[in-house]
């Protein structure tokens, strides 16, 4: 039986595509920073962190705080991981190494791009970049590992904890 290319796309990725503009509102921290999911495909994601004066780390230079760059790359990597999976699993950042190359420029949004390049049974591996116009001149790069968890397992654990505390 042959199917169309869209038949090969996992249901959770289809759901993500349908709700892409709302995805960042699910994570309160990403929403508070104004992050926007620009585009994603299986295993790849692109996001934007807007330049805002209240996110500046150094008022003298106007450079956005490095924590915003880290949050952008972490969230972008998480979307790349989830979109790479054949079956939905919840994720948690195990390790995220950020190498800062240069400051972002005053008044300019920062773009993030992430690629999930390997998935095992319990861990997914990503690399990511933050930049203004192109990955040819990056602000920061990242490499990370994300735990892959059965979402049903969390519910079972929560119920057991609730019973034990009752």
PDB file of C-alpha atoms in Angstrom:
ATOM      1  CA  UNK A   1       0.000   0.000   0.000  1.00  0.00           C
ATOM      2  CA  UNK A   2       1.525   3.315  -1.000  1.00  0.00           C
ATOM      3  CA  UNK A   3       0.828   6.580   0.724  1.00  0.00           C
ATOM      4  CA  UNK A   4       1.439  10.213   0.088  1.00  0.00           C
ATOM      5  CA  UNK A   5       4.353  12.088   1.649  1.00  0.00           C
ATOM      6  CA  UNK A   6       1.969  13.578   4.214  1.00  0.00           C
ATOM      7  CA  UNK A   7       1.060  10.026   5.320  1.00  0.00           C
ATOM      8  CA  UNK A   8       4.701   9.619   6.397  1.00  0.00           C
ATOM      9  CA  UNK A   9       4.504  12.610   8.732  1.00  0.00           C
ATOM     10  CA  UNK A  10       3.764  11.527  12.326  1.00  0.00           C
ATOM     11  CA  UNK A  11       0.447  12.708  13.777  1.00  0.00           C
ATOM     12  CA  UNK A  12       2.103  14.830  16.467  1.00  0.00           C
ATOM     13  CA  UNK A  13       4.118  16.692  13.802  1.00  0.00           C
ATOM     14  CA  UNK A  14       0.942  17.324  11.799  1.00  0.00           C
ATOM     15  CA  UNK A  15      -0.669  18.701  14.968  1.00  0.00           C
ATOM     16  CA  UNK A  16       2.383  20.902  15.578  1.00  0.00           C
ATOM     17  CA  UNK A  17       2.161  22.237  11.995  1.00  0.00           C
ATOM     18  CA  UNK A  18      -1.541  23.029  12.410  1.00  0.00           C
ATOM     19  CA  UNK A  19      -0.852  24.946  15.634  1.00  0.00           C
ATOM     20  CA  UNK A  20       2.601  26.388  14.881  1.00  0.00           C
ATOM     21  CA  UNK A  21       1.696  30.028  15.673  1.00  0.00           C
ATOM     22  CA  UNK A  22       0.469  28.977  19.144  1.00  0.00           C
ATOM     23  CA  UNK A  23       3.283  26.577  20.072  1.00  0.00           C
ATOM     24  CA  UNK A  24       5.475  29.104  21.872  1.00  0.00           C
ATOM     25  CA  UNK A  25       2.558  30.221  24.056  1.00  0.00           C
ATOM     26  CA  UNK A  26       2.584  26.745  25.658  1.00  0.00           C
ATOM     27  CA  UNK A  27       5.960  27.472  27.267  1.00  0.00           C
ATOM     28  CA  UNK A  28       5.380  30.507  29.535  1.00  0.00           C
ATOM     29  CA  UNK A  29       9.064  31.502  29.562  1.00  0.00           C
ATOM     30  CA  UNK A  30       9.280  31.479  25.738  1.00  0.00           C
ATOM     31  CA  UNK A  31       6.022  33.423  25.547  1.00  0.00           C
ATOM     32  CA  UNK A  32       7.275  36.013  28.064  1.00  0.00           C
ATOM     33  CA  UNK A  33      10.386  36.542  25.926  1.00  0.00           C
ATOM     34  CA  UNK A  34       8.207  36.961  22.817  1.00  0.00           C
ATOM     35  CA  UNK A  35       9.720  34.008  20.973  1.00  0.00           C
ATOM     36  CA  UNK A  36       8.144  33.092  17.702  1.00  0.00           C
ATOM     37  CA  UNK A  37       8.294  29.803  15.818  1.00  0.00           C
ATOM     38  CA  UNK A  38       9.051  30.816  12.239  1.00  0.00           C
ATOM     39  CA  UNK A  39       9.195  27.426  10.551  1.00  0.00           C
ATOM     40  CA  UNK A  40       9.972  23.795  11.180  1.00  0.00           C
ATOM     41  CA  UNK A  41      10.172  20.515   9.381  1.00  0.00           C
ATOM     42  CA  UNK A  42      10.980  17.064  10.633  1.00  0.00           C
ATOM     43  CA  UNK A  43      14.115  17.488  12.746  1.00  0.00           C
ATOM     44  CA  UNK A  44      14.701  21.181  11.967  1.00  0.00           C
ATOM     45  CA  UNK A  45      13.275  24.339  13.553  1.00  0.00           C
ATOM     46  CA  UNK A  46      13.687  28.102  13.067  1.00  0.00           C
ATOM     47  CA  UNK A  47      12.663  30.672  15.680  1.00  0.00           C
ATOM     48  CA  UNK A  48      12.983  34.370  16.377  1.00  0.00           C
ATOM     49  CA  UNK A  49      13.614  36.294  19.585  1.00  0.00           C
ATOM     50  CA  UNK A  50      12.588  39.917  19.124  1.00  0.00           C
ATOM     51  CA  UNK A  51      14.856  42.726  20.232  1.00  0.00           C
ATOM     52  CA  UNK A  52      13.288  44.408  23.245  1.00  0.00           C
ATOM     53  CA  UNK A  53      14.772  47.014  25.558  1.00  0.00           C
ATOM     54  CA  UNK A  54      13.603  45.044  28.613  1.00  0.00           C
ATOM     55  CA  UNK A  55      15.743  42.085  27.470  1.00  0.00           C
ATOM     56  CA  UNK A  56      18.977  44.066  27.232  1.00  0.00           C
ATOM     57  CA  UNK A  57      21.801  42.734  29.398  1.00  0.00           C
ATOM     58  CA  UNK A  58      24.133  45.731  29.063  1.00  0.00           C
ATOM     59  CA  UNK A  59      22.350  49.107  28.906  1.00  0.00           C
ATOM     60  CA  UNK A  60      25.502  50.830  27.654  1.00  0.00           C
ATOM     61  CA  UNK A  61      25.823  48.666  24.530  1.00  0.00           C
ATOM     62  CA  UNK A  62      22.166  47.642  24.148  1.00  0.00           C
ATOM     63  CA  UNK A  63      23.125  43.985  23.691  1.00  0.00           C
ATOM     64  CA  UNK A  64      20.404  41.437  24.490  1.00  0.00           C
ATOM     65  CA  UNK A  65      21.180  39.335  27.564  1.00  0.00           C
ATOM     66  CA  UNK A  66      22.902  36.016  26.861  1.00  0.00           C
ATOM     67  CA  UNK A  67      20.130  34.212  28.709  1.00  0.00           C
ATOM     68  CA  UNK A  68      17.726  35.192  25.940  1.00  0.00           C
ATOM     69  CA  UNK A  69      20.059  33.606  23.365  1.00  0.00           C
ATOM     70  CA  UNK A  70      20.319  30.473  25.509  1.00  0.00           C
ATOM     71  CA  UNK A  71      16.526  30.274  25.903  1.00  0.00           C
ATOM     72  CA  UNK A  72      16.068  30.755  22.154  1.00  0.00           C
ATOM     73  CA  UNK A  73      18.486  27.943  21.291  1.00  0.00           C
ATOM     74  CA  UNK A  74      17.075  25.624  23.970  1.00  0.00           C
ATOM     75  CA  UNK A  75      13.471  26.106  22.818  1.00  0.00           C
ATOM     76  CA  UNK A  76      14.400  25.859  19.160  1.00  0.00           C
ATOM     77  CA  UNK A  77      16.322  22.643  19.811  1.00  0.00           C
ATOM     78  CA  UNK A  78      13.365  21.204  21.712  1.00  0.00           C
ATOM     79  CA  UNK A  79      11.027  21.818  18.763  1.00  0.00           C
ATOM     80  CA  UNK A  80      13.574  20.233  16.402  1.00  0.00           C
ATOM     81  CA  UNK A  81      13.782  17.153  18.632  1.00  0.00           C
ATOM     82  CA  UNK A  82      10.024  16.681  18.994  1.00  0.00           C
ATOM     83  CA  UNK A  83       9.508  17.153  15.257  1.00  0.00           C
ATOM     84  CA  UNK A  84      12.195  14.519  14.523  1.00  0.00           C
ATOM     85  CA  UNK A  85      10.422  11.792  16.511  1.00  0.00           C
ATOM     86  CA  UNK A  86       8.243   9.169  14.879  1.00  0.00           C
ATOM     87  CA  UNK A  87       6.149   8.902  18.066  1.00  0.00           C
ATOM     88  CA  UNK A  88       5.545  11.772  20.490  1.00  0.00           C
ATOM     89  CA  UNK A  89       7.626  11.803  23.652  1.00  0.00           C
ATOM     90  CA  UNK A  90       8.131  14.564  26.151  1.00  0.00           C
ATOM     91  CA  UNK A  91      11.627  16.015  26.286  1.00  0.00           C
ATOM     92  CA  UNK A  92      13.927  17.490  28.868  1.00  0.00           C
ATOM     93  CA  UNK A  93      17.230  19.233  28.251  1.00  0.00           C
ATOM     94  CA  UNK A  94      20.037  17.050  29.607  1.00  0.00           C
ATOM     95  CA  UNK A  95      22.946  19.125  28.368  1.00  0.00           C
ATOM     96  CA  UNK A  96      23.213  22.312  26.352  1.00  0.00           C
ATOM     97  CA  UNK A  97      26.593  23.823  25.606  1.00  0.00           C
ATOM     98  CA  UNK A  98      26.521  27.378  24.266  1.00  0.00           C
ATOM     99  CA  UNK A  99      29.547  28.986  22.635  1.00  0.00           C
ATOM    100  CA  UNK A 100      29.150  32.750  22.241  1.00  0.00           C
ATOM    101  CA  UNK A 101      31.005  34.136  19.218  1.00  0.00           C
ATOM    102  CA  UNK A 102      29.934  37.787  19.260  1.00  0.00           C
ATOM    103  CA  UNK A 103      27.216  39.955  20.766  1.00  0.00           C
ATOM    104  CA  UNK A 104      23.962  40.497  18.989  1.00  0.00           C
ATOM    105  CA  UNK A 105      23.571  43.938  17.482  1.00  0.00           C
ATOM    106  CA  UNK A 106      21.511  46.632  19.176  1.00  0.00           C
ATOM    107  CA  UNK A 107      17.975  46.835  17.875  1.00  0.00           C
ATOM    108  CA  UNK A 108      18.081  43.590  15.870  1.00  0.00           C
ATOM    109  CA  UNK A 109      16.046  40.435  16.362  1.00  0.00           C
ATOM    110  CA  UNK A 110      17.954  37.203  16.840  1.00  0.00           C
ATOM    111  CA  UNK A 111      17.168  34.163  14.746  1.00  0.00           C
ATOM    112  CA  UNK A 112      17.656  30.636  16.019  1.00  0.00           C
ATOM    113  CA  UNK A 113      17.955  27.460  14.000  1.00  0.00           C
ATOM    114  CA  UNK A 114      18.303  23.920  15.326  1.00  0.00           C
ATOM    115  CA  UNK A 115      18.830  20.514  13.782  1.00  0.00           C
ATOM    116  CA  UNK A 116      18.215  17.187  15.498  1.00  0.00           C
ATOM    117  CA  UNK A 117      20.862  14.962  13.921  1.00  0.00           C
ATOM    118  CA  UNK A 118      20.584  11.740  15.942  1.00  0.00           C
ATOM    119  CA  UNK A 119      17.845  10.042  17.933  1.00  0.00           C
ATOM    120  CA  UNK A 120      18.346   6.995  20.136  1.00  0.00           C
ATOM    121  CA  UNK A 121      15.760   5.181  22.276  1.00  0.00           C
ATOM    122  CA  UNK A 122      16.160   7.618  25.164  1.00  0.00           C
ATOM    123  CA  UNK A 123      18.262  10.601  23.997  1.00  0.00           C
ATOM    124  CA  UNK A 124      18.185  12.990  21.018  1.00  0.00           C
ATOM    125  CA  UNK A 125      21.168  15.096  19.920  1.00  0.00           C
ATOM    126  CA  UNK A 126      21.007  18.580  18.424  1.00  0.00           C
ATOM    127  CA  UNK A 127      23.138  21.409  17.150  1.00  0.00           C
ATOM    128  CA  UNK A 128      21.882  24.965  16.911  1.00  0.00           C
ATOM    129  CA  UNK A 129      22.883  28.463  15.796  1.00  0.00           C
ATOM    130  CA  UNK A 130      21.850  32.009  16.734  1.00  0.00           C
ATOM    131  CA  UNK A 131      22.406  34.781  14.188  1.00  0.00           C
ATOM    132  CA  UNK A 132      20.958  37.925  12.644  1.00  0.00           C
ATOM    133  CA  UNK A 133      21.051  37.342   8.888  1.00  0.00           C
ATOM    134  CA  UNK A 134      22.913  34.115   8.229  1.00  0.00           C
ATOM    135  CA  UNK A 135      24.667  31.182   9.866  1.00  0.00           C
ATOM    136  CA  UNK A 136      27.801  32.476   8.122  1.00  0.00           C
ATOM    137  CA  UNK A 137      28.147  35.022  10.946  1.00  0.00           C
ATOM    138  CA  UNK A 138      26.806  33.436  14.111  1.00  0.00           C
ATOM    139  CA  UNK A 139      26.197  35.059  17.467  1.00  0.00           C
ATOM    140  CA  UNK A 140      26.336  31.695  19.225  1.00  0.00           C
ATOM    141  CA  UNK A 141      26.363  27.980  18.533  1.00  0.00           C
ATOM    142  CA  UNK A 142      24.990  25.186  20.686  1.00  0.00           C
ATOM    143  CA  UNK A 143      25.237  21.430  21.005  1.00  0.00           C
ATOM    144  CA  UNK A 144      22.844  19.552  23.209  1.00  0.00           C
ATOM    145  CA  UNK A 145      21.293  16.318  24.344  1.00  0.00           C
ATOM    146  CA  UNK A 146      17.621  15.903  25.236  1.00  0.00           C
ATOM    147  CA  UNK A 147      16.052  13.099  27.271  1.00  0.00           C
ATOM    148  CA  UNK A 148      13.120  11.392  25.588  1.00  0.00           C
ATOM    149  CA  UNK A 149      10.381  10.382  28.011  1.00  0.00           C
ATOM    150  CA  UNK A 150       7.159   8.438  27.591  1.00  0.00           C
ATOM    151  CA  UNK A 151       4.479  11.033  28.430  1.00  0.00           C
ATOM    152  CA  UNK A 152       2.283   8.270  29.906  1.00  0.00           C
ATOM    153  CA  UNK A 153       5.063   7.447  32.358  1.00  0.00           C
ATOM    154  CA  UNK A 154       4.843  10.931  33.884  1.00  0.00           C
ATOM    155  CA  UNK A 155       1.099  10.558  34.429  1.00  0.00           C
ATOM    156  CA  UNK A 156       1.573   7.160  36.101  1.00  0.00           C
ATOM    157  CA  UNK A 157       4.296   8.583  38.358  1.00  0.00           C
ATOM    158  CA  UNK A 158       2.106  11.553  39.291  1.00  0.00           C
ATOM    159  CA  UNK A 159      -0.804   9.250  40.161  1.00  0.00           C
ATOM    160  CA  UNK A 160       1.440   7.036  42.319  1.00  0.00           C
ATOM    161  CA  UNK A 161       2.790  10.114  44.130  1.00  0.00           C
ATOM    162  CA  UNK A 162      -0.747  11.416  44.662  1.00  0.00           C
ATOM    163  CA  UNK A 163      -1.861   8.063  46.101  1.00  0.00           C
ATOM    164  CA  UNK A 164       1.162   7.890  48.383  1.00  0.00           C
ATOM    165  CA  UNK A 165       0.448  11.372  49.746  1.00  0.00           C
ATOM    166  CA  UNK A 166      -3.271  10.697  50.339  1.00  0.00           C
TER     167      UNK A 166
END
